[in-house]
PDB file of C-alpha atoms in Angstrom:
ATOM      1  CA  ASP A   1      18.891  23.195  -9.259  1.00 65.00           C
ATOM      2  CA  ALA A   2      14.952  22.147 -10.470  1.00 83.00           C
ATOM      3  CA  GLY A   3      16.119  18.833  -7.978  1.00 95.00           C
ATOM      4  CA  VAL A   4      14.517  15.847  -8.494  1.00 97.00           C
ATOM      5  CA  ILE A   5      11.455  15.657 -10.785  1.00 98.00           C
ATOM      6  CA  GLN A   6       8.679  13.223 -10.722  1.00 98.00           C
ATOM      7  CA  SER A   7       5.875  13.013 -12.796  1.00 97.00           C
ATOM      8  CA  PRO A   8       2.784  12.382 -12.600  1.00 98.00           C
ATOM      9  CA  ARG A   9       2.115  13.495  -8.814  1.00 97.00           C
ATOM     10  CA  HIS A  10      -1.178  12.193  -9.112  1.00 97.00           C
ATOM     11  CA  GLU A  11      -2.306   9.272 -10.716  1.00 97.00           C
ATOM     12  CA  VAL A  12      -5.480   7.289 -10.109  1.00 98.00           C
ATOM     13  CA  THR A  13      -5.999   4.129 -11.968  1.00 97.00           C
ATOM     14  CA  GLU A  14      -8.346   1.131 -12.509  1.00 97.00           C
ATOM     15  CA  MET A  15      -7.295  -2.189 -11.477  1.00 97.00           C
ATOM     16  CA  GLY A  16      -5.301  -3.931 -14.566  1.00 97.00           C
ATOM     17  CA  GLN A  17      -4.496  -0.614 -16.095  1.00 97.00           C
ATOM     18  CA  GLU A  18      -0.985  -0.067 -16.820  1.00 97.00           C
ATOM     19  CA  VAL A  19       0.812   2.562 -14.764  1.00 98.00           C
ATOM     20  CA  THR A  20       4.105   4.149 -15.610  1.00 98.00           C
ATOM     21  CA  LEU A  21       5.923   6.903 -12.985  1.00 98.00           C
ATOM     22  CA  ARG A  22       8.626   9.056 -14.338  1.00 98.00           C
ATOM     23  CA  CYS A  23      11.767  10.292 -13.235  1.00 98.00           C
ATOM     24  CA  LYS A  24      14.499  13.172 -13.573  1.00 98.00           C
ATOM     25  CA  PRO A  25      17.385  12.783 -11.372  1.00 97.00           C
ATOM     26  CA  ILE A  26      19.272  15.490 -10.676  1.00 96.00           C
ATOM     27  CA  SER A  27      22.144  16.439 -13.480  1.00 95.00           C
ATOM     28  CA  GLY A  28      25.182  14.520 -12.685  1.00 93.00           C
ATOM     29  CA  HIS A  29      23.976  12.242  -9.823  1.00 94.00           C
ATOM     30  CA  ASN A  30      24.954   8.673 -10.741  1.00 92.00           C
ATOM     31  CA  SER A  31      22.540   6.656  -8.620  1.00 93.00           C
ATOM     32  CA  LEU A  32      19.151   6.853  -8.417  1.00 95.00           C
ATOM     33  CA  PHE A  33      16.643   4.948  -6.355  1.00 95.00           C
ATOM     34  CA  TRP A  34      12.977   4.285  -6.644  1.00 97.00           C
ATOM     35  CA  TYR A  35      11.435   3.497  -3.125  1.00 96.00           C
ATOM     36  CA  ARG A  36       7.448   2.782  -2.517  1.00 97.00           C
ATOM     37  CA  GLN A  37       6.250   4.518   1.059  1.00 97.00           C
ATOM     38  CA  THR A  38       2.748   3.118   2.957  1.00 95.00           C
ATOM     39  CA  MET A  39       1.418   3.519   6.087  1.00 91.00           C
ATOM     40  CA  MET A  40       1.813  -0.871   6.424  1.00 90.00           C
ATOM     41  CA  ARG A  41       4.959  -1.371   5.418  1.00 89.00           C
ATOM     42  CA  GLY A  42       7.035   2.301   5.887  1.00 91.00           C
ATOM     43  CA  LEU A  43      10.266   3.296   2.960  1.00 93.00           C
ATOM     44  CA  GLU A  44      11.079   0.462   1.069  1.00 92.00           C
ATOM     45  CA  LEU A  45      13.588   0.300  -1.204  1.00 92.00           C
ATOM     46  CA  LEU A  46      12.274  -0.966  -4.494  1.00 95.00           C
ATOM     47  CA  ILE A  47      15.064  -0.630  -6.434  1.00 94.00           C
ATOM     48  CA  TYR A  48      18.057   1.002  -6.856  1.00 91.00           C
ATOM     49  CA  PHE A  49      20.677   2.170 -10.150  1.00 93.00           C
ATOM     50  CA  ASN A  50      23.926   3.481 -10.547  1.00 91.00           C
ATOM     51  CA  ASN A  51      25.611   4.823 -13.718  1.00 92.00           C
ATOM     52  CA  ASN A  52      21.977   3.472 -15.513  1.00 94.00           C
ATOM     53  CA  VAL A  53      22.828  -0.071 -14.294  1.00 93.00           C
ATOM     54  CA  PRO A  54      20.171  -1.992 -11.985  1.00 93.00           C
ATOM     55  CA  ILE A  55      22.890  -2.857  -8.754  1.00 88.00           C
ATOM     56  CA  ASP A  56      19.756  -4.395  -6.234  1.00 87.00           C
ATOM     57  CA  ASP A  57      16.306  -4.835  -7.128  1.00 90.00           C
ATOM     58  CA  SER A  58      15.497  -7.334  -4.745  1.00 88.00           C
ATOM     59  CA  GLY A  59      12.849  -4.634  -3.091  1.00 89.00           C
ATOM     60  CA  MET A  60      10.714  -5.104  -6.160  1.00 93.00           C
ATOM     61  CA  PRO A  61       7.957  -7.021  -5.135  1.00 86.00           C
ATOM     62  CA  GLU A  62       6.917  -9.092  -8.038  1.00 84.00           C
ATOM     63  CA  ASP A  63       6.584  -9.479 -11.830  1.00 90.00           C
ATOM     64  CA  ARG A  64       4.614  -6.809 -12.122  1.00 95.00           C
ATOM     65  CA  PHE A  65       7.044  -4.509 -11.431  1.00 97.00           C
ATOM     66  CA  SER A  66       9.978  -3.074 -13.826  1.00 97.00           C
ATOM     67  CA  ALA A  67      11.902  -0.512 -13.744  1.00 97.00           C
ATOM     68  CA  LYS A  68      14.627   0.595 -16.029  1.00 97.00           C
ATOM     69  CA  MET A  69      17.043   3.746 -16.662  1.00 97.00           C
ATOM     70  CA  PRO A  70      17.710   3.961 -20.861  1.00 96.00           C
ATOM     71  CA  ASN A  71      20.005   7.310 -19.516  1.00 95.00           C
ATOM     72  CA  ALA A  72      21.213   9.352 -17.133  1.00 94.00           C
ATOM     73  CA  SER A  73      18.554  11.751 -16.792  1.00 96.00           C
ATOM     74  CA  PHE A  74      15.478   9.633 -17.009  1.00 97.00           C
ATOM     75  CA  SER A  75      14.359   6.668 -14.957  1.00 98.00           C
ATOM     76  CA  THR A  76      10.738   4.454 -15.525  1.00 98.00           C
ATOM     77  CA  LEU A  77       8.767   2.774 -12.961  1.00 98.00           C
ATOM     78  CA  LYS A  78       5.986   0.169 -14.366  1.00 98.00           C
ATOM     79  CA  ILE A  79       3.370  -1.674 -13.250  1.00 97.00           C
ATOM     80  CA  GLN A  80       1.484  -3.919 -15.529  1.00 97.00           C
ATOM     81  CA  PRO A  81      -1.368  -4.817 -14.542  1.00 96.00           C
ATOM     82  CA  SER A  82      -1.545  -2.614 -11.580  1.00 97.00           C
ATOM     83  CA  GLU A  83      -3.294  -3.942  -8.746  1.00 96.00           C
ATOM     84  CA  PRO A  84      -4.977  -2.021  -6.184  1.00 97.00           C
ATOM     85  CA  ARG A  85      -2.780  -3.554  -3.024  1.00 95.00           C
ATOM     86  CA  ASP A  86       0.134  -1.170  -5.163  1.00 97.00           C
ATOM     87  CA  SER A  87      -1.830   1.734  -3.705  1.00 97.00           C
ATOM     88  CA  ALA A  88       1.123   3.971  -2.624  1.00 98.00           C
ATOM     89  CA  VAL A  89       3.106   7.099  -2.470  1.00 98.00           C
ATOM     90  CA  TYR A  90       6.701   6.667  -4.900  1.00 98.00           C
ATOM     91  CA  PHE A  91       9.388   7.919  -4.343  1.00 98.00           C
ATOM     92  CA  CYS A  92      12.471   8.190  -6.615  1.00 97.00           C
ATOM     93  CA  ALA A  93      16.322   9.930  -5.189  1.00 95.00           C
ATOM     94  CA  SER A  94      19.130  10.391  -6.372  1.00 95.00           C
ATOM     95  CA  SER A  95      22.339  10.901  -4.861  1.00 92.00           C
ATOM     96  CA  THR A  96      26.479  11.194  -6.044  1.00 90.00           C
ATOM     97  CA  GLY A  97      27.440   8.877  -3.646  1.00 74.00           C
ATOM     98  CA  LEU A  98      27.830   4.814  -4.540  1.00 70.00           C
ATOM     99  CA  ALA A  99      24.425   3.318  -3.311  1.00 63.00           C
ATOM    100  CA  GLY A 100      22.785   4.322   0.344  1.00 62.00           C
ATOM    101  CA  LEU A 101      25.890   6.162   1.650  1.00 73.00           C
ATOM    102  CA  GLY A 102      25.636   9.517   1.592  1.00 78.00           C
ATOM    103  CA  GLU A 103      22.866  12.406   0.956  1.00 88.00           C
ATOM    104  CA  GLN A 104      19.973  11.141  -0.755  1.00 92.00           C
ATOM    105  CA  PHE A 105      17.627  13.960  -2.402  1.00 94.00           C
ATOM    106  CA  PHE A 106      14.533  12.401  -2.834  1.00 96.00           C
ATOM    107  CA  GLY A 107      11.492  14.132  -5.425  1.00 98.00           C
ATOM    108  CA  PRO A 108       8.155  15.326  -4.452  1.00 98.00           C
ATOM    109  CA  GLY A 109       6.546  11.552  -5.053  1.00 98.00           C
ATOM    110  CA  THR A 110       3.646  10.429  -6.758  1.00 98.00           C
ATOM    111  CA  ARG A 111       0.631   9.406  -5.485  1.00 98.00           C
ATOM    112  CA  LEU A 112      -0.504   6.327  -6.658  1.00 98.00           C
ATOM    113  CA  THR A 113      -4.524   5.377  -6.308  1.00 98.00           C
ATOM    114  CA  VAL A 114      -5.455   1.977  -7.531  1.00 98.00           C
ATOM    115  CA  LEU A 115      -9.197   1.309  -7.337  1.00 97.00           C
TER     116      LEU A 115
ATOM    117  CA  GLY B   1      19.136  -6.616   4.921  1.00 54.00           C
ATOM    118  CA  GLN B   2      20.516  -5.269   8.208  1.00 64.00           C
ATOM    119  CA  GLN B   3      16.906  -4.562   9.774  1.00 82.00           C
ATOM    120  CA  VAL B   4      16.684  -1.388  12.260  1.00 90.00           C
ATOM    121  CA  MET B   5      14.161  -0.715  15.005  1.00 93.00           C
ATOM    122  CA  GLN B   6      12.702   2.790  15.996  1.00 96.00           C
ATOM    123  CA  ILE B   7      11.515   3.801  18.719  1.00 96.00           C
ATOM    124  CA  PRO B   8       8.754   5.298  19.944  1.00 97.00           C
ATOM    125  CA  GLN B   9       7.066   5.364  17.084  1.00 95.00           C
ATOM    126  CA  TYR B  10       4.826   8.246  17.876  1.00 96.00           C
ATOM    127  CA  GLN B  11       5.406  11.180  20.293  1.00 97.00           C
ATOM    128  CA  HIS B  12       3.346  14.600  21.468  1.00 97.00           C
ATOM    129  CA  VAL B  13       5.312  17.236  22.993  1.00 97.00           C
ATOM    130  CA  GLN B  14       4.369  20.990  24.487  1.00 97.00           C
ATOM    131  CA  GLU B  15       6.385  23.329  22.014  1.00 97.00           C
ATOM    132  CA  GLY B  16       9.463  23.256  23.994  1.00 97.00           C
ATOM    133  CA  GLU B  17       9.959  20.272  25.529  1.00 98.00           C
ATOM    134  CA  ASP B  18      12.578  17.734  24.236  1.00 98.00           C
ATOM    135  CA  PHE B  19      12.552  15.241  21.853  1.00 97.00           C
ATOM    136  CA  THR B  20      14.934  11.971  21.347  1.00 98.00           C
ATOM    137  CA  THR B  21      14.165   9.099  18.940  1.00 98.00           C
ATOM    138  CA  TYR B  22      16.422   6.382  19.138  1.00 98.00           C
ATOM    139  CA  CYS B  23      17.311   3.604  16.321  1.00 97.00           C
ATOM    140  CA  ASN B  24      18.640  -0.109  17.712  1.00 96.00           C
ATOM    141  CA  SER B  25      20.146  -2.936  15.650  1.00 93.00           C
ATOM    142  CA  SER B  26      21.106  -6.111  16.638  1.00 90.00           C
ATOM    143  CA  THR B  27      24.609  -6.143  14.431  1.00 89.00           C
ATOM    144  CA  THR B  28      26.935  -3.495  13.863  1.00 91.00           C
ATOM    145  CA  LEU B  29      26.310  -1.102  11.529  1.00 90.00           C
ATOM    146  CA  SER B  30      28.801   0.976   8.924  1.00 89.00           C
ATOM    147  CA  ASN B  31      27.146   4.191   8.898  1.00 91.00           C
ATOM    148  CA  ILE B  32      23.466   5.791   9.907  1.00 94.00           C
ATOM    149  CA  GLN B  33      21.626   8.326   8.158  1.00 94.00           C
ATOM    150  CA  TRP B  34      18.999  10.505   9.551  1.00 97.00           C
ATOM    151  CA  TYR B  35      16.229  11.749   7.522  1.00 97.00           C
ATOM    152  CA  LYS B  36      12.999  14.098   8.147  1.00 98.00           C
ATOM    153  CA  GLN B  37       9.861  13.991   6.222  1.00 98.00           C
ATOM    154  CA  ARG B  38       7.178  16.589   6.496  1.00 97.00           C
ATOM    155  CA  PRO B  39       3.916  15.630   6.517  1.00 95.00           C
ATOM    156  CA  GLY B  40       2.509  15.173   2.883  1.00 94.00           C
ATOM    157  CA  GLY B  41       6.470  15.946   1.981  1.00 97.00           C
ATOM    158  CA  HIS B  42       8.829  13.942   0.716  1.00 97.00           C
ATOM    159  CA  PRO B  43      12.313  12.942   3.037  1.00 97.00           C
ATOM    160  CA  VAL B  44      15.204  15.396   3.322  1.00 97.00           C
ATOM    161  CA  PHE B  45      18.873  14.267   4.544  1.00 95.00           C
ATOM    162  CA  LEU B  46      19.864  15.043   8.164  1.00 97.00           C
ATOM    163  CA  ILE B  47      23.141  13.838   8.609  1.00 95.00           C
ATOM    164  CA  GLN B  48      25.175  11.011   8.106  1.00 94.00           C
ATOM    165  CA  LEU B  49      27.078   8.948  11.041  1.00 95.00           C
ATOM    166  CA  VAL B  50      30.162   6.726  10.289  1.00 93.00           C
ATOM    167  CA  LYS B  51      32.410   6.755  13.232  1.00 95.00           C
ATOM    168  CA  SER B  52      31.844   5.082  16.941  1.00 96.00           C
ATOM    169  CA  GLY B  53      30.677   7.481  19.327  1.00 96.00           C
ATOM    170  CA  GLU B  54      30.571  10.090  16.382  1.00 96.00           C
ATOM    171  CA  VAL B  55      28.377  13.456  17.656  1.00 97.00           C
ATOM    172  CA  LYS B  56      26.846  15.994  15.585  1.00 97.00           C
ATOM    173  CA  LYS B  57      25.251  19.064  16.379  1.00 97.00           C
ATOM    174  CA  GLN B  58      22.930  21.295  13.867  1.00 97.00           C
ATOM    175  CA  LYS B  59      21.369  24.066  15.848  1.00 96.00           C
ATOM    176  CA  ARG B  60      18.732  22.273  18.623  1.00 98.00           C
ATOM    177  CA  LEU B  61      19.458  19.069  16.692  1.00 98.00           C
ATOM    178  CA  THR B  62      22.213  16.756  18.483  1.00 98.00           C
ATOM    179  CA  PHE B  63      23.039  12.876  16.440  1.00 98.00           C
ATOM    180  CA  GLN B  64      24.637  10.644  18.296  1.00 98.00           C
ATOM    181  CA  PHE B  65      26.011   7.039  16.999  1.00 97.00           C
ATOM    182  CA  GLY B  66      27.057   4.211  19.789  1.00 96.00           C
ATOM    183  CA  GLU B  67      30.306   3.117  20.773  1.00 95.00           C
ATOM    184  CA  ALA B  68      29.268  -0.259  19.722  1.00 94.00           C
ATOM    185  CA  LYS B  69      27.481   0.978  16.310  1.00 94.00           C
ATOM    186  CA  LYS B  70      24.550  -0.797  17.151  1.00 94.00           C
ATOM    187  CA  ASN B  71      22.533   2.359  17.853  1.00 96.00           C
ATOM    188  CA  SER B  72      21.592   6.036  17.469  1.00 97.00           C
ATOM    189  CA  SER B  73      20.230   8.591  18.578  1.00 98.00           C
ATOM    190  CA  LEU B  74      18.692  12.062  17.523  1.00 98.00           C
ATOM    191  CA  HIS B  75      17.773  14.636  20.265  1.00 98.00           C
ATOM    192  CA  ILE B  76      15.515  18.009  19.880  1.00 98.00           C
ATOM    193  CA  THR B  77      15.992  20.555  22.246  1.00 98.00           C
ATOM    194  CA  ALA B  78      13.420  22.962  23.079  1.00 98.00           C
ATOM    195  CA  THR B  79      10.595  21.300  20.533  1.00 98.00           C
ATOM    196  CA  GLN B  80       9.039  24.296  17.502  1.00 97.00           C
ATOM    197  CA  THR B  81       5.801  23.592  15.969  1.00 97.00           C
ATOM    198  CA  THR B  82       8.553  23.990  12.909  1.00 97.00           C
ATOM    199  CA  ASP B  83       9.942  20.345  14.124  1.00 98.00           C
ATOM    200  CA  VAL B  84       6.869  18.470  13.174  1.00 98.00           C
ATOM    201  CA  GLY B  85       7.061  14.979  10.904  1.00 97.00           C
ATOM    202  CA  THR B  86       8.191  12.007  11.171  1.00 97.00           C
ATOM    203  CA  TYR B  87      11.739  11.576  11.513  1.00 98.00           C
ATOM    204  CA  PHE B  88      13.541   8.297   9.888  1.00 96.00           C
ATOM    205  CA  CYS B  89      16.889   6.908  10.625  1.00 96.00           C
ATOM    206  CA  SER B  90      18.347   4.651   7.580  1.00 93.00           C
ATOM    207  CA  HIS B  91      21.675   2.317   6.961  1.00 90.00           C
ATOM    208  CA  SER B  92      23.382   1.053   4.398  1.00 83.00           C
ATOM    209  CA  GLY B  93      25.216  -2.185   4.124  1.00 76.00           C
ATOM    210  CA  GLY B  94      25.632  -5.510   2.399  1.00 70.00           C
ATOM    211  CA  SER B  95      27.626  -6.367  -0.748  1.00 68.00           C
ATOM    212  CA  ASN B  96      25.351  -3.800  -2.572  1.00 68.00           C
ATOM    213  CA  TYR B  97      24.943  -0.874   0.065  1.00 70.00           C
ATOM    214  CA  LYS B  98      21.398  -1.205   0.045  1.00 75.00           C
ATOM    215  CA  LEU B  99      19.592   1.695   1.797  1.00 80.00           C
ATOM    216  CA  THR B 100      17.235   0.519   4.513  1.00 87.00           C
ATOM    217  CA  PHE B 101      15.129   2.698   6.894  1.00 91.00           C
ATOM    218  CA  GLY B 102      13.138   2.386   9.884  1.00 93.00           C
ATOM    219  CA  LYS B 103       9.843   2.781  10.044  1.00 94.00           C
ATOM    220  CA  GLY B 104      10.173   6.286  11.985  1.00 95.00           C
ATOM    221  CA  THR B 105       9.249   8.490  14.527  1.00 97.00           C
ATOM    222  CA  LEU B 106       6.026  10.979  14.247  1.00 97.00           C
ATOM    223  CA  LEU B 107       6.362  13.873  16.571  1.00 98.00           C
ATOM    224  CA  THR B 108       3.102  16.241  17.133  1.00 97.00           C
ATOM    225  CA  VAL B 109       4.217  19.688  18.805  1.00 97.00           C
ATOM    226  CA  ASN B 110       1.403  20.998  20.604  1.00 95.00           C
ATOM    227  CA  PRO B 111       2.274  25.321  20.456  1.00 93.00           C
TER     228      PRO B 111
END
């Protein structure tokens, strides 16, 4: 099993540009999560999907952030326009359980730098 | 969502010493999970606790859920350099079972 796959692993962009992060969950997992990690704020849940449906997006910082899950094997997190304060490591995770119950498998993360 | 406080924020030990990190909440938690994140890595699931007073062991690691289900601890016996990393507690609660992470305890081990 390849685990959760995220791309790109590193992204450097300029303020105002659109950024798209991609995630492929583990096959058979029905819950998918997007997290943001910074030194100041720690690990924050942005949004999670169950069976491809967004369940809780209360952690999405503002309208510049959007997430989609068009099918069970793919999800995107988009930031448009990006700002320097969006610089962080973004993790995608998947699980077989409902929401946060049980083990979540994290991807390697995307390190985003917005100049 | 319900907040969990982790203490200490940092802990430096000599190899062979024991280590404990605590996770506290002002409200009752239905469950607790513990994760470990190595420097530069991603969080890796260690365990989930759901029962009052529950104690689980994984080799040198002992996990405990308090009787009142408001606190939890992770104890490492005789630390090794491979134990270095940040240990997070998390819990899932609310109507959407949203997962909330504590700020973590960074453990460094001096060989």
